[in-house]
PDB file of C-alpha atoms in Angstrom:
ATOM      1  CA  MET A   1     -16.887 -12.644  13.039  1.00  0.00           C
ATOM      2  CA  LEU A   2     -13.333 -12.193  14.395  1.00  0.00           C
ATOM      3  CA  ARG A   3     -11.489 -12.845  10.911  1.00  0.00           C
ATOM      4  CA  TRP A   4     -13.579  -9.445  10.104  1.00  0.00           C
ATOM      5  CA  TYR A   5     -12.444  -7.902  13.230  1.00  0.00           C
ATOM      6  CA  THR A   6      -8.770  -8.745  12.306  1.00  0.00           C
ATOM      7  CA  VAL A   7      -9.377  -7.053   9.345  1.00  0.00           C
ATOM      8  CA  LEU A   8     -10.684  -4.035  10.409  1.00  0.00           C
ATOM      9  CA  LEU A   9      -8.173  -3.547  12.726  1.00  0.00           C
ATOM     10  CA  THR A  10      -5.895  -4.415  11.052  1.00  0.00           C
ATOM     11  CA  GLN A  11      -7.076  -2.283   8.244  1.00  0.00           C
ATOM     12  CA  TRP A  12      -7.637   0.494  11.150  1.00  0.00           C
ATOM     13  CA  MET A  13      -3.835   0.042  12.327  1.00  0.00           C
ATOM     14  CA  GLU A  14      -2.220   1.112   9.619  1.00  0.00           C
ATOM     15  CA  GLY A  15      -3.327   3.986   9.305  1.00  0.00           C
ATOM     16  CA  HIS A  16      -6.391   3.359   6.814  1.00  0.00           C
ATOM     17  CA  GLY A  17      -8.995   5.577   7.586  1.00  0.00           C
ATOM     18  CA  LEU A  18     -12.282   5.254   6.708  1.00  0.00           C
ATOM     19  CA  ARG A  19     -12.970   6.192   3.605  1.00  0.00           C
ATOM     20  CA  SER A  20     -10.801   3.578   2.958  1.00  0.00           C
ATOM     21  CA  ILE A  21     -11.767   1.101   4.953  1.00  0.00           C
ATOM     22  CA  MET A  22     -15.758   1.984   3.578  1.00  0.00           C
ATOM     23  CA  SER A  23     -14.752   1.529   0.306  1.00  0.00           C
ATOM     24  CA  ARG A  24     -13.061  -1.823   0.524  1.00  0.00           C
ATOM     25  CA  ALA A  25     -16.253  -3.978   2.887  1.00  0.00           C
ATOM     26  CA  LEU A  26     -18.512  -2.158  -0.157  1.00  0.00           C
ATOM     27  CA  ARG A  27     -16.161  -4.171  -2.455  1.00  0.00           C
ATOM     28  CA  TYR A  28     -15.606  -6.941  -0.356  1.00  0.00           C
ATOM     29  CA  ARG A  29     -19.300  -7.237  -0.153  1.00  0.00           C
ATOM     30  CA  LEU A  30     -20.405  -6.638  -3.848  1.00  0.00           C
ATOM     31  CA  GLN A  31     -17.510  -9.297  -4.839  1.00  0.00           C
ATOM     32  CA  GLN A  32     -18.092 -12.226  -2.386  1.00  0.00           C
ATOM     33  CA  GLY A  33     -22.518 -10.832  -3.452  1.00  0.00           C
ATOM     34  CA  THR A  34     -24.350 -11.764   0.288  1.00  0.00           C
ATOM     35  CA  LEU A  35     -25.423  -9.833   3.537  1.00  0.00           C
ATOM     36  CA  TYR A  36     -26.358 -10.615   6.833  1.00  0.00           C
ATOM     37  CA  ILE A  37     -28.951  -8.991   7.792  1.00  0.00           C
ATOM     38  CA  LYS A  38     -30.530  -9.552  11.153  1.00  0.00           C
ATOM     39  CA  GLY A  39     -33.415 -12.040  11.520  1.00  0.00           C
ATOM     40  CA  GLN A  40     -33.353 -12.027   7.416  1.00  0.00           C
ATOM     41  CA  GLY A  41     -29.926 -14.329   7.228  1.00  0.00           C
ATOM     42  CA  GLU A  42     -28.034 -14.168   4.537  1.00  0.00           C
ATOM     43  CA  ILE A  43     -29.795 -12.069   1.175  1.00  0.00           C
ATOM     44  CA  ARG A  44     -28.192 -11.201  -2.315  1.00  0.00           C
ATOM     45  CA  TYR A  45     -26.165  -7.613  -1.943  1.00  0.00           C
ATOM     46  CA  GLU A  46     -27.089  -5.372  -4.591  1.00  0.00           C
ATOM     47  CA  SER A  47     -25.114  -3.105  -3.658  1.00  0.00           C
ATOM     48  CA  THR A  48     -28.604  -0.603  -3.262  1.00  0.00           C
ATOM     49  CA  LEU A  49     -28.238   2.495  -1.165  1.00  0.00           C
ATOM     50  CA  GLN A  50     -30.130   0.098   1.755  1.00  0.00           C
ATOM     51  CA  HIS A  51     -27.070  -2.269   1.316  1.00  0.00           C
ATOM     52  CA  ARG A  52     -24.061   0.001   1.327  1.00  0.00           C
ATOM     53  CA  ASN A  53     -25.836   2.082   4.914  1.00  0.00           C
ATOM     54  CA  ILE A  54     -26.151  -1.766   7.116  1.00  0.00           C
ATOM     55  CA  VAL A  55     -22.414  -2.048   5.296  1.00  0.00           C
ATOM     56  CA  ILE A  56     -21.237   0.942   6.531  1.00  0.00           C
ATOM     57  CA  SER A  57     -23.759   0.876   9.932  1.00  0.00           C
ATOM     58  CA  GLU A  58     -21.440  -2.582  10.421  1.00  0.00           C
ATOM     59  CA  ILE A  59     -18.692  -1.368  10.254  1.00  0.00           C
ATOM     60  CA  LEU A  60     -19.057   1.891  12.293  1.00  0.00           C
ATOM     61  CA  LYS A  61     -20.077  -0.296  15.277  1.00  0.00           C
ATOM     62  CA  VAL A  62     -17.487  -2.599  15.092  1.00  0.00           C
ATOM     63  CA  LEU A  63     -15.366   0.448  14.564  1.00  0.00           C
ATOM     64  CA  GLU A  64     -17.256   1.928  18.149  1.00  0.00           C
ATOM     65  CA  ASP A  65     -18.375  -0.445  19.995  1.00  0.00           C
ATOM     66  CA  VAL A  66     -14.426  -3.554  19.080  1.00  0.00           C
ATOM     67  CA  ILE A  67     -12.139  -1.960  17.944  1.00  0.00           C
ATOM     68  CA  LEU A  68     -12.380   1.602  19.708  1.00  0.00           C
ATOM     69  CA  PHE A  69     -13.897   0.809  23.174  1.00  0.00           C
ATOM     70  CA  SER A  70     -13.064  -2.525  24.161  1.00  0.00           C
ATOM     71  CA  LEU A  71      -9.402  -3.551  22.938  1.00  0.00           C
ATOM     72  CA  SER A  72      -9.016  -0.252  23.189  1.00  0.00           C
ATOM     73  CA  ASN A  73      -9.414  -0.182  26.761  1.00  0.00           C
ATOM     74  CA  TYR A  74      -7.568  -3.414  26.950  1.00  0.00           C
ATOM     75  CA  PHE A  75      -4.568  -2.705  25.547  1.00  0.00           C
ATOM     76  CA  LEU A  76      -5.118   0.705  27.373  1.00  0.00           C
ATOM     77  CA  LYS A  77      -4.896  -0.800  30.453  1.00  0.00           C
ATOM     78  CA  PHE A  78      -2.297  -3.093  29.443  1.00  0.00           C
ATOM     79  CA  SER A  79       0.133  -0.302  28.041  1.00  0.00           C
ATOM     80  CA  ASN A  80      -0.572   1.616  31.763  1.00  0.00           C
ATOM     81  CA  GLU A  81       0.497  -1.450  33.737  1.00  0.00           C
ATOM     82  CA  TYR A  82       3.953  -2.073  31.280  1.00  0.00           C
ATOM     83  CA  LYS A  83       4.998   1.734  32.487  1.00  0.00           C
ATOM     84  CA  LYS A  84       4.152   1.845  35.688  1.00  0.00           C
ATOM     85  CA  VAL A  85       5.022  -1.434  35.884  1.00  0.00           C
ATOM     86  CA  HIS A  86       8.890  -0.518  33.576  1.00  0.00           C
ATOM     87  CA  GLY A  87       8.901   2.911  35.011  1.00  0.00           C
ATOM     88  CA  VAL A  88       8.879   4.447  31.813  1.00  0.00           C
ATOM     89  CA  GLU A  89       6.603   7.601  29.880  1.00  0.00           C
ATOM     90  CA  GLN A  90       6.643   5.467  25.978  1.00  0.00           C
ATOM     91  CA  PHE A  91       7.054   2.210  24.785  1.00  0.00           C
ATOM     92  CA  ASP A  92       8.291   1.284  21.380  1.00  0.00           C
ATOM     93  CA  ASN A  93       5.388  -2.024  21.278  1.00  0.00           C
ATOM     94  CA  ASP A  94       2.370   0.251  22.614  1.00  0.00           C
ATOM     95  CA  TRP A  95      -0.544  -1.120  20.373  1.00  0.00           C
ATOM     96  CA  TYR A  96      -3.004   1.424  22.847  1.00  0.00           C
ATOM     97  CA  GLY A  97      -1.180   4.062  20.466  1.00  0.00           C
ATOM     98  CA  TYR A  98      -1.854   1.601  17.189  1.00  0.00           C
ATOM     99  CA  ILE A  99      -5.272   1.552  17.526  1.00  0.00           C
ATOM    100  CA  GLU A 100      -6.046   4.538  19.245  1.00  0.00           C
ATOM    101  CA  TYR A 101      -4.490   6.534  16.343  1.00  0.00           C
ATOM    102  CA  GLY A 102      -3.216   4.302  13.899  1.00  0.00           C
ATOM    103  CA  THR A 103       0.366   5.824  15.017  1.00  0.00           C
ATOM    104  CA  THR A 104       2.605   5.634  17.192  1.00  0.00           C
ATOM    105  CA  LYS A 105       5.188   8.948  15.849  1.00  0.00           C
ATOM    106  CA  GLN A 106       3.569  11.506  18.448  1.00  0.00           C
ATOM    107  CA  GLU A 107       3.170  14.297  16.490  1.00  0.00           C
ATOM    108  CA  THR A 108       0.204  12.674  13.952  1.00  0.00           C
ATOM    109  CA  ILE A 109      -1.122  11.776  17.979  1.00  0.00           C
ATOM    110  CA  LEU A 110      -1.629  15.709  18.396  1.00  0.00           C
ATOM    111  CA  LEU A 111      -2.290  16.171  15.390  1.00  0.00           C
ATOM    112  CA  GLN A 112      -5.436  14.201  15.912  1.00  0.00           C
ATOM    113  CA  ARG A 113      -5.605  15.298  19.032  1.00  0.00           C
ATOM    114  CA  LEU A 114      -6.060  18.762  18.339  1.00  0.00           C
ATOM    115  CA  GLY A 115      -8.772  17.836  15.549  1.00  0.00           C
ATOM    116  CA  PHE A 116      -7.057  16.592  12.062  1.00  0.00           C
ATOM    117  CA  THR A 117      -8.702  14.150  11.104  1.00  0.00           C
ATOM    118  CA  ARG A 118      -6.299  10.104  10.590  1.00  0.00           C
ATOM    119  CA  GLU A 119      -5.829  11.116   6.984  1.00  0.00           C
ATOM    120  CA  SER A 120      -5.402  14.659   6.369  1.00  0.00           C
ATOM    121  CA  ALA A 121      -2.880  14.037  10.245  1.00  0.00           C
ATOM    122  CA  THR A 122      -0.148  11.481   7.998  1.00  0.00           C
ATOM    123  CA  TYR A 123      -0.659  13.931   5.513  1.00  0.00           C
ATOM    124  CA  ILE A 124       0.623  17.188   7.346  1.00  0.00           C
ATOM    125  CA  ARG A 125       3.695  15.154   9.261  1.00  0.00           C
ATOM    126  CA  THR A 126       4.915  13.764   5.973  1.00  0.00           C
ATOM    127  CA  ASN A 127       4.237  17.123   3.362  1.00  0.00           C
ATOM    128  CA  VAL A 128       4.654  20.079   5.815  1.00  0.00           C
ATOM    129  CA  SER A 129       7.840  21.121   7.939  1.00  0.00           C
ATOM    130  CA  ASN A 130       7.173  22.757  10.806  1.00  0.00           C
ATOM    131  CA  ALA A 131       3.381  22.277  10.907  1.00  0.00           C
ATOM    132  CA  VAL A 132       2.925  22.488  14.888  1.00  0.00           C
ATOM    133  CA  PHE A 133       5.369  24.564  16.465  1.00  0.00           C
ATOM    134  CA  LEU A 134       5.641  23.781  21.044  1.00  0.00           C
ATOM    135  CA  HIS A 135       6.453  26.919  23.626  1.00  0.00           C
ATOM    136  CA  GLU A 136       6.618  26.117  27.168  1.00  0.00           C
ATOM    137  CA  GLY A 137       5.539  22.508  25.888  1.00  0.00           C
ATOM    138  CA  LYS A 138       2.162  23.603  24.173  1.00  0.00           C
ATOM    139  CA  PRO A 139       1.785  22.925  20.749  1.00  0.00           C
ATOM    140  CA  TYR A 140       0.950  25.273  18.283  1.00  0.00           C
ATOM    141  CA  LEU A 141      -0.561  25.118  15.019  1.00  0.00           C
ATOM    142  CA  ASN A 142       1.819  26.734  12.140  1.00  0.00           C
ATOM    143  CA  PRO A 143      -1.058  29.274  10.712  1.00  0.00           C
ATOM    144  CA  ILE A 144       0.075  27.665   6.696  1.00  0.00           C
ATOM    145  CA  LEU A 145      -2.063  25.161   7.427  1.00  0.00           C
ATOM    146  CA  LEU A 146      -4.960  27.671   6.552  1.00  0.00           C
ATOM    147  CA  GLU A 147      -3.604  27.467   3.745  1.00  0.00           C
ATOM    148  CA  SER A 148      -2.821  24.500   2.944  1.00  0.00           C
ATOM    149  CA  SER A 149      -2.476  23.008  -0.897  1.00  0.00           C
ATOM    150  CA  ASN A 150      -4.562  19.596   1.012  1.00  0.00           C
ATOM    151  CA  ILE A 151      -8.557  20.753   1.011  1.00  0.00           C
ATOM    152  CA  ASN A 152      -8.830  18.323   3.812  1.00  0.00           C
ATOM    153  CA  VAL A 153      -5.817  20.107   5.793  1.00  0.00           C
ATOM    154  CA  ARG A 154      -7.100  23.259   5.160  1.00  0.00           C
ATOM    155  CA  LYS A 155     -10.743  22.991   6.279  1.00  0.00           C
ATOM    156  CA  GLU A 156      -9.603  20.981   9.254  1.00  0.00           C
ATOM    157  CA  ALA A 157      -7.548  23.934   9.525  1.00  0.00           C
ATOM    158  CA  ASN A 158      -9.767  26.310   9.884  1.00  0.00           C
ATOM    159  CA  GLU A 159     -13.010  24.832  11.509  1.00  0.00           C
ATOM    160  CA  ILE A 160      -9.822  24.018  14.447  1.00  0.00           C
ATOM    161  CA  ARG A 161      -9.296  27.847  14.178  1.00  0.00           C
ATOM    162  CA  TYR A 162     -12.948  28.605  14.487  1.00  0.00           C
ATOM    163  CA  ASN A 163     -13.853  26.385  16.905  1.00  0.00           C
ATOM    164  CA  VAL A 164     -10.086  26.190  19.602  1.00  0.00           C
ATOM    165  CA  PRO A 165      -8.640  29.465  17.558  1.00  0.00           C
ATOM    166  CA  GLU A 166      -5.580  29.347  20.896  1.00  0.00           C
ATOM    167  CA  ALA A 167      -4.231  26.477  18.941  1.00  0.00           C
ATOM    168  CA  PHE A 168      -3.114  28.805  16.961  1.00  0.00           C
ATOM    169  CA  SER A 169      -2.601  31.368  19.338  1.00  0.00           C
ATOM    170  CA  MET A 170       1.326  31.768  18.791  1.00  0.00           C
ATOM    171  CA  PRO A 171       4.017  33.687  20.300  1.00  0.00           C
ATOM    172  CA  ASP A 172       4.982  36.178  18.539  1.00  0.00           C
ATOM    173  CA  PHE A 173       8.482  36.115  18.536  1.00  0.00           C
ATOM    174  CA  MET A 174       8.239  31.962  17.090  1.00  0.00           C
ATOM    175  CA  PHE A 175       7.460  33.428  12.608  1.00  0.00           C
TER     176      PHE A 175
END
């Protein structure tokens, strides 16, 4: 189990999205040819809808319960104590940031906090200049994201505009 947790944690920290992690796990199960089901033990993996759902459910449970809860809480406590002891607001090797957001790049983290998925936040950071503006310490999203050529970015930006309209409500002088 620890080896499996390590693989998932590594993929998560490298910034792989759920789709990528799920695809890799399903390919692995297919290659291995077996699947463990509680109460039944190890059975032959047949890539049926039911078997794929079991694999996906296991991964989501591990990501939520082990990686995003247990490990994240551990590293959050460590991070907070380290910052307090050393009198810093940030430090380079902050594992909490890696686990929670898959990066320590502040723009990517900000985009995820505003509602973008990890994949979209990474795409925006690497492909869209001036995607986020700061005004008096408050972040605002550039409306160009609403018309992005990336379908997922465009969809998520419009969902954010619908749910958090103030994220796009920049003062007029900023345009």
